Short mmCIF file of C-alpha atoms in Angstrom, two decimals:
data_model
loop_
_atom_site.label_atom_id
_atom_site.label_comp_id
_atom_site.label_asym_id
_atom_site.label_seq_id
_atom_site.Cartn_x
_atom_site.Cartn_y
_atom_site.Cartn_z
CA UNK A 24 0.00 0.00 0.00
CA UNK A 25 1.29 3.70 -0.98
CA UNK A 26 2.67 5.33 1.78
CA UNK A 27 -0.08 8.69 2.02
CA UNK A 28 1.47 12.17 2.49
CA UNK A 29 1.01 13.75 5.49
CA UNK A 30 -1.61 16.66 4.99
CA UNK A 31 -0.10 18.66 8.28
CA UNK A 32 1.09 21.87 7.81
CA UNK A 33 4.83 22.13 8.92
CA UNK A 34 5.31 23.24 12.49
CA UNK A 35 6.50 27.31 12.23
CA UNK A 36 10.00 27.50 14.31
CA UNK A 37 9.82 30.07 16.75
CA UNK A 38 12.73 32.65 17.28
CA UNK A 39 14.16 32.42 21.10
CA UNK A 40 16.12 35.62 20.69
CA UNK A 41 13.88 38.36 21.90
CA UNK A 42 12.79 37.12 24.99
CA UNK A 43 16.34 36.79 25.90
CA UNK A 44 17.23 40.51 24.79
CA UNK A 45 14.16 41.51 26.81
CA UNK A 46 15.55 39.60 30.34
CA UNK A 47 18.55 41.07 29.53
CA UNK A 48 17.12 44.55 28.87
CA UNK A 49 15.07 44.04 32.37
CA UNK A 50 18.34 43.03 34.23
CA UNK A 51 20.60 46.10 33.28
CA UNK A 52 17.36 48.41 34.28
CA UNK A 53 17.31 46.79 38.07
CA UNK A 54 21.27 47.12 37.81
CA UNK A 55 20.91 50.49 36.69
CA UNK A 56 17.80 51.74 39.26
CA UNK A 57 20.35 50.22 41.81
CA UNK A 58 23.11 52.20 41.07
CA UNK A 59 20.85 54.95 41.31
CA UNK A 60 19.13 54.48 44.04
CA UNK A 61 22.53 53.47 45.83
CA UNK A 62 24.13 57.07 44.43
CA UNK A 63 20.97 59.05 45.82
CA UNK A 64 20.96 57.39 48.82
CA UNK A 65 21.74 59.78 52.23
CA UNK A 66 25.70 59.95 52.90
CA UNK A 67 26.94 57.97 56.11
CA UNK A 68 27.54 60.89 58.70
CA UNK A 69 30.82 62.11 58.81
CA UNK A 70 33.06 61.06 61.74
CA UNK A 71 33.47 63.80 64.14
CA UNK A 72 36.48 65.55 64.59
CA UNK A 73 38.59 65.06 67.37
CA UNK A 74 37.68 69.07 68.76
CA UNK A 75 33.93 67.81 68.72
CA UNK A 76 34.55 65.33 70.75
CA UNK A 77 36.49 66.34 73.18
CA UNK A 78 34.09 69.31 73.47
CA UNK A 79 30.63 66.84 73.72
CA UNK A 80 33.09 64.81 76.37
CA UNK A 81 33.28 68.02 78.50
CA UNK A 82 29.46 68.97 78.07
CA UNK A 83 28.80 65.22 79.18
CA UNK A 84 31.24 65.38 82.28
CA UNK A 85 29.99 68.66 83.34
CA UNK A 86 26.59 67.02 83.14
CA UNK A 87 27.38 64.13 85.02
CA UNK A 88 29.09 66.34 87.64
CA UNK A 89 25.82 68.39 87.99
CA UNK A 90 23.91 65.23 88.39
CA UNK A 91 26.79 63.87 91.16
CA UNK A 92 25.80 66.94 92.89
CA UNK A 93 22.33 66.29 93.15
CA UNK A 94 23.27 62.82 94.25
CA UNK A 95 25.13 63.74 96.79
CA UNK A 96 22.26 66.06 97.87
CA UNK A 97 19.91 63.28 98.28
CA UNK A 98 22.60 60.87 99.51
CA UNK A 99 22.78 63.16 102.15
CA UNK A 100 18.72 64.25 102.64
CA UNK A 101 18.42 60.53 102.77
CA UNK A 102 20.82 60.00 105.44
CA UNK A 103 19.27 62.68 107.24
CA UNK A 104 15.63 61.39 107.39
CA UNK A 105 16.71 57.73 107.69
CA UNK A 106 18.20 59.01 110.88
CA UNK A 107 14.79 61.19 112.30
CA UNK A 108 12.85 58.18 111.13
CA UNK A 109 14.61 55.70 113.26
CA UNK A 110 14.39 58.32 116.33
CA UNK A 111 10.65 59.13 115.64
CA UNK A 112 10.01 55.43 115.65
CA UNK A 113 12.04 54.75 119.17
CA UNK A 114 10.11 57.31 120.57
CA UNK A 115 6.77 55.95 119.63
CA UNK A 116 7.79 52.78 120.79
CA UNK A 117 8.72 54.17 123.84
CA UNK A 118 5.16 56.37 124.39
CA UNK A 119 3.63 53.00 123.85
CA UNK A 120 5.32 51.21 126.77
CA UNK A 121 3.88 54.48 128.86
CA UNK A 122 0.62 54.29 127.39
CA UNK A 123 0.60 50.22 128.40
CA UNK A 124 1.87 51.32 131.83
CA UNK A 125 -0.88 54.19 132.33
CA UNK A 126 -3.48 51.70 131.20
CA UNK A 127 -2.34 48.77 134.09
CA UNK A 128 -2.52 51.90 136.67
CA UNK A 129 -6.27 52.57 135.57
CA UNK A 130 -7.01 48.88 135.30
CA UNK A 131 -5.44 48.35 138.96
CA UNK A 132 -7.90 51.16 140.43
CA UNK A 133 -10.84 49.76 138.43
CA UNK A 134 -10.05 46.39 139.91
CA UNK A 135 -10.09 48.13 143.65
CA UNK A 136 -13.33 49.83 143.11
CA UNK A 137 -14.83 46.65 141.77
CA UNK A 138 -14.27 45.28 144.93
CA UNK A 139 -15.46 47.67 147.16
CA UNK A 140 -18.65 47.02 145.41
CA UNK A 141 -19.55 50.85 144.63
CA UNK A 142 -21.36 51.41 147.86
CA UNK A 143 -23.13 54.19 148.34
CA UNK A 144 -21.25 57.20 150.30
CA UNK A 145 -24.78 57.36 152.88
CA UNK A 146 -24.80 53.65 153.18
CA UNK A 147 -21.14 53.52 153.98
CA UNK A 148 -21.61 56.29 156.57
CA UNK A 149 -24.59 54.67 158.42
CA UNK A 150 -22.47 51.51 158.17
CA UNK A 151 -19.50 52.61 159.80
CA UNK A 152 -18.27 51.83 163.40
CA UNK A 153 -17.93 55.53 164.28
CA UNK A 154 -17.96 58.86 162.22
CA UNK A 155 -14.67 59.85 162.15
CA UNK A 156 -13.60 56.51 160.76
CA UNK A 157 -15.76 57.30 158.00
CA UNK A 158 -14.58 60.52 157.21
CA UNK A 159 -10.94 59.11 157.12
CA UNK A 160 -11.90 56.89 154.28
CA UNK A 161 -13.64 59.37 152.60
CA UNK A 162 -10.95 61.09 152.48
CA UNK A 163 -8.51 58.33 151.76
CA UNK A 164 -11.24 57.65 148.72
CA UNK A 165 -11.10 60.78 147.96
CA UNK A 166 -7.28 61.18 147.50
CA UNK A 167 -7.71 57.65 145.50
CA UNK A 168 -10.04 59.48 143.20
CA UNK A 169 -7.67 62.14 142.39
CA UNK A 170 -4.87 59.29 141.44
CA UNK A 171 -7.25 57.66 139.28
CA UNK A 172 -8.23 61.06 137.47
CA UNK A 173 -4.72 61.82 137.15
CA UNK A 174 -4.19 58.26 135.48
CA UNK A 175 -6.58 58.52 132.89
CA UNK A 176 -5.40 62.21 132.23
CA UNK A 177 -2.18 60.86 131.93
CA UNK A 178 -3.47 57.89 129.35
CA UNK A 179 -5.03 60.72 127.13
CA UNK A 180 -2.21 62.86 126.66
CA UNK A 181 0.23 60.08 126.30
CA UNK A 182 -2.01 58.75 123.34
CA UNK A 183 -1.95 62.20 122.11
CA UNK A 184 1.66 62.01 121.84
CA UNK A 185 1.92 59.38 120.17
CA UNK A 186 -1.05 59.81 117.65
CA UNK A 187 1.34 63.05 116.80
CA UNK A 188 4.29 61.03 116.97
CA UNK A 189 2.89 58.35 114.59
CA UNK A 190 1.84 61.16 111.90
CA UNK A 191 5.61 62.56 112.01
CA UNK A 192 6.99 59.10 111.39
CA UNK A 193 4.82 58.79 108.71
CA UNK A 194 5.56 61.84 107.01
CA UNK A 195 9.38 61.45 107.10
CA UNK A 196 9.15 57.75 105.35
CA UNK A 197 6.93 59.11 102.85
CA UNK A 198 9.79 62.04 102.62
CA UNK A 199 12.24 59.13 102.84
CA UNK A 200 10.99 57.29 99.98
CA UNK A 201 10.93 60.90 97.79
CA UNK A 202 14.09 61.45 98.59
CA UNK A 203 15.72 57.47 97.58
CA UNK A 204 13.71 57.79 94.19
CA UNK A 205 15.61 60.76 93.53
CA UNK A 206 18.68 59.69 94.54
CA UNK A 207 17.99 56.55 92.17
CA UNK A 208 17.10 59.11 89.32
CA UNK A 209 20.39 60.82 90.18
CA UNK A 210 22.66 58.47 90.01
CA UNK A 211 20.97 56.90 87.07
CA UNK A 212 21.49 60.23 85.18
CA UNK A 213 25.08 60.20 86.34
CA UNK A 214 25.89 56.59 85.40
CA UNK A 215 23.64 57.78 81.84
CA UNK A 216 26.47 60.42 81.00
CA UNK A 217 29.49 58.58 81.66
CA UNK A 218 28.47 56.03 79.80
CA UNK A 219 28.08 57.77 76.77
CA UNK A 220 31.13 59.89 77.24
CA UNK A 221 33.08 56.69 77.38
CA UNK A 222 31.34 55.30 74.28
CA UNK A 223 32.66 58.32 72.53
CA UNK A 224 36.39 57.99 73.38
CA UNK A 225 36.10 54.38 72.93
CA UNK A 226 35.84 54.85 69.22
CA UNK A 227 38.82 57.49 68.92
CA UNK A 228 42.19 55.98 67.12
CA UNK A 229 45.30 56.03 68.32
CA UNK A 230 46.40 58.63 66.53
CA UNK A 231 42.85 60.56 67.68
CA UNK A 232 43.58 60.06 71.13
CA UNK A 233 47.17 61.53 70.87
CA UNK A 234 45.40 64.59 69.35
CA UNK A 235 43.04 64.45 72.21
CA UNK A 236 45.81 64.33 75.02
CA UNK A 237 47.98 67.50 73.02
CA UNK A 238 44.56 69.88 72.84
CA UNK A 239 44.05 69.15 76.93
CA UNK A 240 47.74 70.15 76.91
CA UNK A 241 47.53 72.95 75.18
CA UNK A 242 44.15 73.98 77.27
CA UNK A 243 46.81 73.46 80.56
CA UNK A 244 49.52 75.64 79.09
CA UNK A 245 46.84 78.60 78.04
CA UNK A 246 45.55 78.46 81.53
CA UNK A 247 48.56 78.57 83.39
CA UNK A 248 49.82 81.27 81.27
CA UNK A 249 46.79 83.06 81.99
CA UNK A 250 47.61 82.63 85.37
CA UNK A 251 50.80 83.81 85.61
CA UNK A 252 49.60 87.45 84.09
CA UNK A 253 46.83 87.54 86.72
CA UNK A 254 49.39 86.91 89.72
CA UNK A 255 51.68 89.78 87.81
CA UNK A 256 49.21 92.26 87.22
CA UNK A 257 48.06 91.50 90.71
CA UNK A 258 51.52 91.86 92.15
CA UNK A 259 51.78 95.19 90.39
CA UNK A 260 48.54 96.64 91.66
CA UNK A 261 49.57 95.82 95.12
CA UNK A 262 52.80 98.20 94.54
CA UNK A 263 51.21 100.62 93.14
CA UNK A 264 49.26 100.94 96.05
CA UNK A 265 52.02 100.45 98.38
CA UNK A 266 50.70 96.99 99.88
CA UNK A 267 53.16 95.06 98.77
CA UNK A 268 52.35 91.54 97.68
CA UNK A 269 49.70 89.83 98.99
CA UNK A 270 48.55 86.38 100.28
CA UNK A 271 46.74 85.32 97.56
CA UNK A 272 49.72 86.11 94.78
CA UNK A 273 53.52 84.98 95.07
CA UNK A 274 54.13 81.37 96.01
CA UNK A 275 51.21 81.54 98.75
CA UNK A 276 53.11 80.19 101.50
CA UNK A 277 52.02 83.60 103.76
CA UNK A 278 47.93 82.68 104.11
CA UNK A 279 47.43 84.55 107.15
CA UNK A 280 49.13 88.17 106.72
CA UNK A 281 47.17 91.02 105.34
CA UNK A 282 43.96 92.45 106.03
CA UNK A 283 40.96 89.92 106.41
CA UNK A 284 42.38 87.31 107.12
CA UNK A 285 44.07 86.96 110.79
CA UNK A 286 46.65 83.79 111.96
CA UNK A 287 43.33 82.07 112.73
CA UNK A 288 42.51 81.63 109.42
CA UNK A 289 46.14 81.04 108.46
CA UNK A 290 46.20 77.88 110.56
CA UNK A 291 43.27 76.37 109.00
CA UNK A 292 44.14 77.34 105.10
CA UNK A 293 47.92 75.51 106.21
CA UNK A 294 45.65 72.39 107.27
CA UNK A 295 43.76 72.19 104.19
CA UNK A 296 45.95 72.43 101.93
CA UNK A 297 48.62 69.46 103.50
CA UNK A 298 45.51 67.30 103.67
CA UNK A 299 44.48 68.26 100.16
CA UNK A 300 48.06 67.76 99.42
CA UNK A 301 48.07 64.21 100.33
CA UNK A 302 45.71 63.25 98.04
CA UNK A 303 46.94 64.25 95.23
CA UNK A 304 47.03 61.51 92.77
CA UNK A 305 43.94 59.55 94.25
CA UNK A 306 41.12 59.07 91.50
CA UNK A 307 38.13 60.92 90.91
CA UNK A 308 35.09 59.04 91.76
CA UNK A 309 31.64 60.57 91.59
CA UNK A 310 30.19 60.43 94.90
CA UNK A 311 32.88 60.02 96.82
CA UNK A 312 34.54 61.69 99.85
CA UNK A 313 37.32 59.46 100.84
CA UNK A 314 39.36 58.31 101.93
CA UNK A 315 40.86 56.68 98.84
CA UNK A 316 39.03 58.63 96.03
CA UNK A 317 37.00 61.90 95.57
CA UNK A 318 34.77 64.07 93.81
CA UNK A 319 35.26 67.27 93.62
CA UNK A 320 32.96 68.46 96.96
CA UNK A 321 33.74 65.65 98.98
CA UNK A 322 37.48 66.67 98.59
CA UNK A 323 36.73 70.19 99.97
CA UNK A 324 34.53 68.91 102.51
CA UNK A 325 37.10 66.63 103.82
CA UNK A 326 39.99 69.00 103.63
CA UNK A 327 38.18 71.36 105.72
CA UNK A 328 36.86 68.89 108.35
CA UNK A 329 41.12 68.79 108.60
CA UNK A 330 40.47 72.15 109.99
CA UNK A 331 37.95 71.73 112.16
CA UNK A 332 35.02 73.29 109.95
CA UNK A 333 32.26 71.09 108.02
CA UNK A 334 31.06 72.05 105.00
CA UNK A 335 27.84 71.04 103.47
CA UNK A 336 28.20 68.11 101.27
CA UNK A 337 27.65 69.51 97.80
CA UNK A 338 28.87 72.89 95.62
CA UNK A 339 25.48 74.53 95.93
CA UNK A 340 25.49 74.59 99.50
CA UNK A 341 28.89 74.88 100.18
CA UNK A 342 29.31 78.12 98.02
CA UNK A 343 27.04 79.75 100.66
CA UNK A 344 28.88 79.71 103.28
CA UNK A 345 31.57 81.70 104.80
CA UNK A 346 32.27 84.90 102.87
CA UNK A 347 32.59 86.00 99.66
CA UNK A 348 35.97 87.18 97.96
CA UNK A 349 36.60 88.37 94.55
CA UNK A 350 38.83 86.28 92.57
CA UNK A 351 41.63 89.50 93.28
CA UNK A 352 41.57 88.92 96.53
CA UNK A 353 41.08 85.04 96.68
CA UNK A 354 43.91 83.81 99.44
CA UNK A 355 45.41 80.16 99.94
CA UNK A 356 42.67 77.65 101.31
CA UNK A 357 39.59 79.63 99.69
CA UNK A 358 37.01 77.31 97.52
CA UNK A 359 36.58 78.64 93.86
CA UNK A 360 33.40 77.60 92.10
CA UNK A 361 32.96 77.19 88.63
CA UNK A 362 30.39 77.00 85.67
CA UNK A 363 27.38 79.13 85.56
CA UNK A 364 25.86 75.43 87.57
CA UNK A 365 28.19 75.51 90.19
CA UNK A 366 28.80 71.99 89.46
CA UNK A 367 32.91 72.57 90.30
CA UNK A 368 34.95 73.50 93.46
CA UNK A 369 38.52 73.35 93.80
CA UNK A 370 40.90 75.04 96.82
CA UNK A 371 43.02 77.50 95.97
CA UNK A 372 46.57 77.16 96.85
CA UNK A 373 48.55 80.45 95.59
CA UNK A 374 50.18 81.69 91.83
CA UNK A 375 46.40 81.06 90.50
CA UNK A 376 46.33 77.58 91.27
CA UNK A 377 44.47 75.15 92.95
CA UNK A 378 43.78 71.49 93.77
CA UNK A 379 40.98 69.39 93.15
CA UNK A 380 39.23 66.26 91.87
CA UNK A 381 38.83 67.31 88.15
CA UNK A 382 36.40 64.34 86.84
CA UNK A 383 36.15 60.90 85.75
CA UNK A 384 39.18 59.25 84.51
CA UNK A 385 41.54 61.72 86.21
CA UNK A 386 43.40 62.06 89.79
CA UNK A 387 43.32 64.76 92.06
CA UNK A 388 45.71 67.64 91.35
CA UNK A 389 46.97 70.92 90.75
CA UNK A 390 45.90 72.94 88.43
CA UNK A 391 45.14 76.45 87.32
CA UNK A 392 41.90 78.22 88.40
CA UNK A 393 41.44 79.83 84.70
CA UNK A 394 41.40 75.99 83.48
CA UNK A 395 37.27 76.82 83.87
CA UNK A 396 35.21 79.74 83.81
CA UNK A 397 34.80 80.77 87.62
CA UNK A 398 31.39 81.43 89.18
CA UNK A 399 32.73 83.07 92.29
CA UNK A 400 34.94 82.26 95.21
CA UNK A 401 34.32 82.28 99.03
CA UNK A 402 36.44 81.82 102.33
CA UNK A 403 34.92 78.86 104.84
CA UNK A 404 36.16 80.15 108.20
#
């Protein structure tokens, strides 16, 4: 049998090429919005210089020491108040036992008239063996009436007392607990600041930190030569006005001569400054008054306990005390306060120096009073 042709039409072949151009097409426009997007995208911020830094590291540590002083505030409200809570509560305890004590009293003369059996005074007359043995223990009665009056006068004001007693203690723990949440807020906000001070100079290079260490250098050197032409144009005024030099300028070894300031005070400012002395090169530690490290108040109030005077515990209150002295006439063991806070206090030792607990990271020591702008100055004792 003849093989039949087949009557299908031949199968068209279909070109693969333009679907490929058109992937290809679609992949270099993602490649290219990429690119674009990338190129348009915001620019990773710009490392800080090192001048920034160190400048947001001083704004933080000035911070931090305004929130140490509030600590120390409340440390010491706190220690206060624990201290008036505990005697408020003795004292309660004690009007208490007297309260317990009036109460047997009354309950002993209750007892005695129970057993007298509340007689009539007319029976108890006609009953007696004679008058005048009734009189007596009317009398005697009497006198026992007056004791028992007494008693329960005595059981009404004692509760009194201690009612009043009871409201004190429970206003100072409700002060007592104000007072701890703040000093938990404080030294959160202190702990806060350092933190993120440290973060900053954790990320500095080498070569950063070098840079760093030559700008507080340079700082030192401006300060002390700042100092220097304060002493000399001090010196010179003092000539000119035939005083000679003074306490506060030259090598400040002479506290005590001059007006306003007699050998009293000269003793003192000598004590202060060898205890401040001798701790020189312990560590600043916020909150801290010794005896191995120091902030900046406790080191003032602990130099000055040296001499016999206490000082409040932080820079606010301690810059209101004693008397006030222009930074002319500022004389060896004088406190100098700085910032527009008063968050710094360092003693002044002579030449425009002083010695304090700067702030984290450092040790107590000398340096010059124009390292800071000054708030004022005053003189303890």
């Amino acid at each position: 049998m003849p093989v039949l042709a087949s009557h299908r039409k031949p199968r068209a072949k279909v070109r693969t090429t333009t679907p490929a151009v058109g992937l290809t097409t679609a992949a270099l426009a993602s490649v290219t919005l990429l690119s674009t997007q990338s190129a348009t995208a915001a620019p990773a911020e710009p490392k800080p210089a090192v001048e920034e830094v160190r400048n947001k590291v001083d704004a933080l540590y000035r911070q931090a020491g305004a929130a140490t002083q509030e600590y120390n505030r409340a440390k010491a409200a706190s220690a206060s108040q624990r201290a008036k809570v505990d005697t408020l509560l003795s004292d309660v305890a004690k009007r208490t036992e007297q309260i317990n004590e009036a109460r047997r009293a009354l309950g002993s003369y209750a007892a005695a008239q129970y057993r007298n059996g509340g007689i009539a005074p007319m029976a108890t007359f006609l009953l007696a063996e004679n008058p005048q043995g009734y009189f007596d223990q009317s009398r005697l009665m009497d006198r026992a009436t007056e004791r028992q009056q007494k008693a329960v006068d005595e059981v009404r004001k004692q509760q009194a007392s201690a009612a009043k007693q009871r409201a004190e203690a429970v206003e100072s723990l409700e002060t007592l607990t104000e007072t701890q949440a703040t000093l938990a807020s404080s030294k959160k906000d202190v702990q806060s600041k350092l933190t993120e001070a440290r973060g900053l100079l954790s990320r500095l290079t080498a070569e950063e930190k070098a840079r760093l260490a030559e700008l507080e250098r340079e700082k030192e050197a401006e300060a002390k030569e700042k100092a220097a032409a304060e002493e000399k144009a001090r010196e010179e005024a003092a000539k000119e006005s035939g005083g000679g030099s003074g306490p506060g300028s030259g090598t400040g070894t002479d506290p005590g001569t001059g007006s306003g300031a007699g050998s009293g005070y000269a003793a003192k400012a000598e004590k202060v400054l060898a205890f401040a002395r001798a701790q020189i090169g312990k560590p600043y530690v916020w909150g801290a008054s010794g005896p191995s490290s120091y902030d900046c108040s406790g080191l003032t109030q602990a130099a000055w306990r040296e001499a016999g005077v206490d000082l409040p515990r932080t820079t606010w209150d301690q810059v209101k005390i004693g008397t006030r002295v222009a930074t002319s006439d500022l004389r060896p063991g004088d406190l100098v306060f700085f910032y527009d806070d008063i968050s710094h206090v360092g003693i002044y030792k002579g030449d425009g120096m002083m010695i304090h607990a700067p702030k984290p990271g450092a040790n107590v020591r000398e340096e010059s009073i124009y390292s800071m702008p000054i708030h004022g100055s005053v003189r303890p004792a």
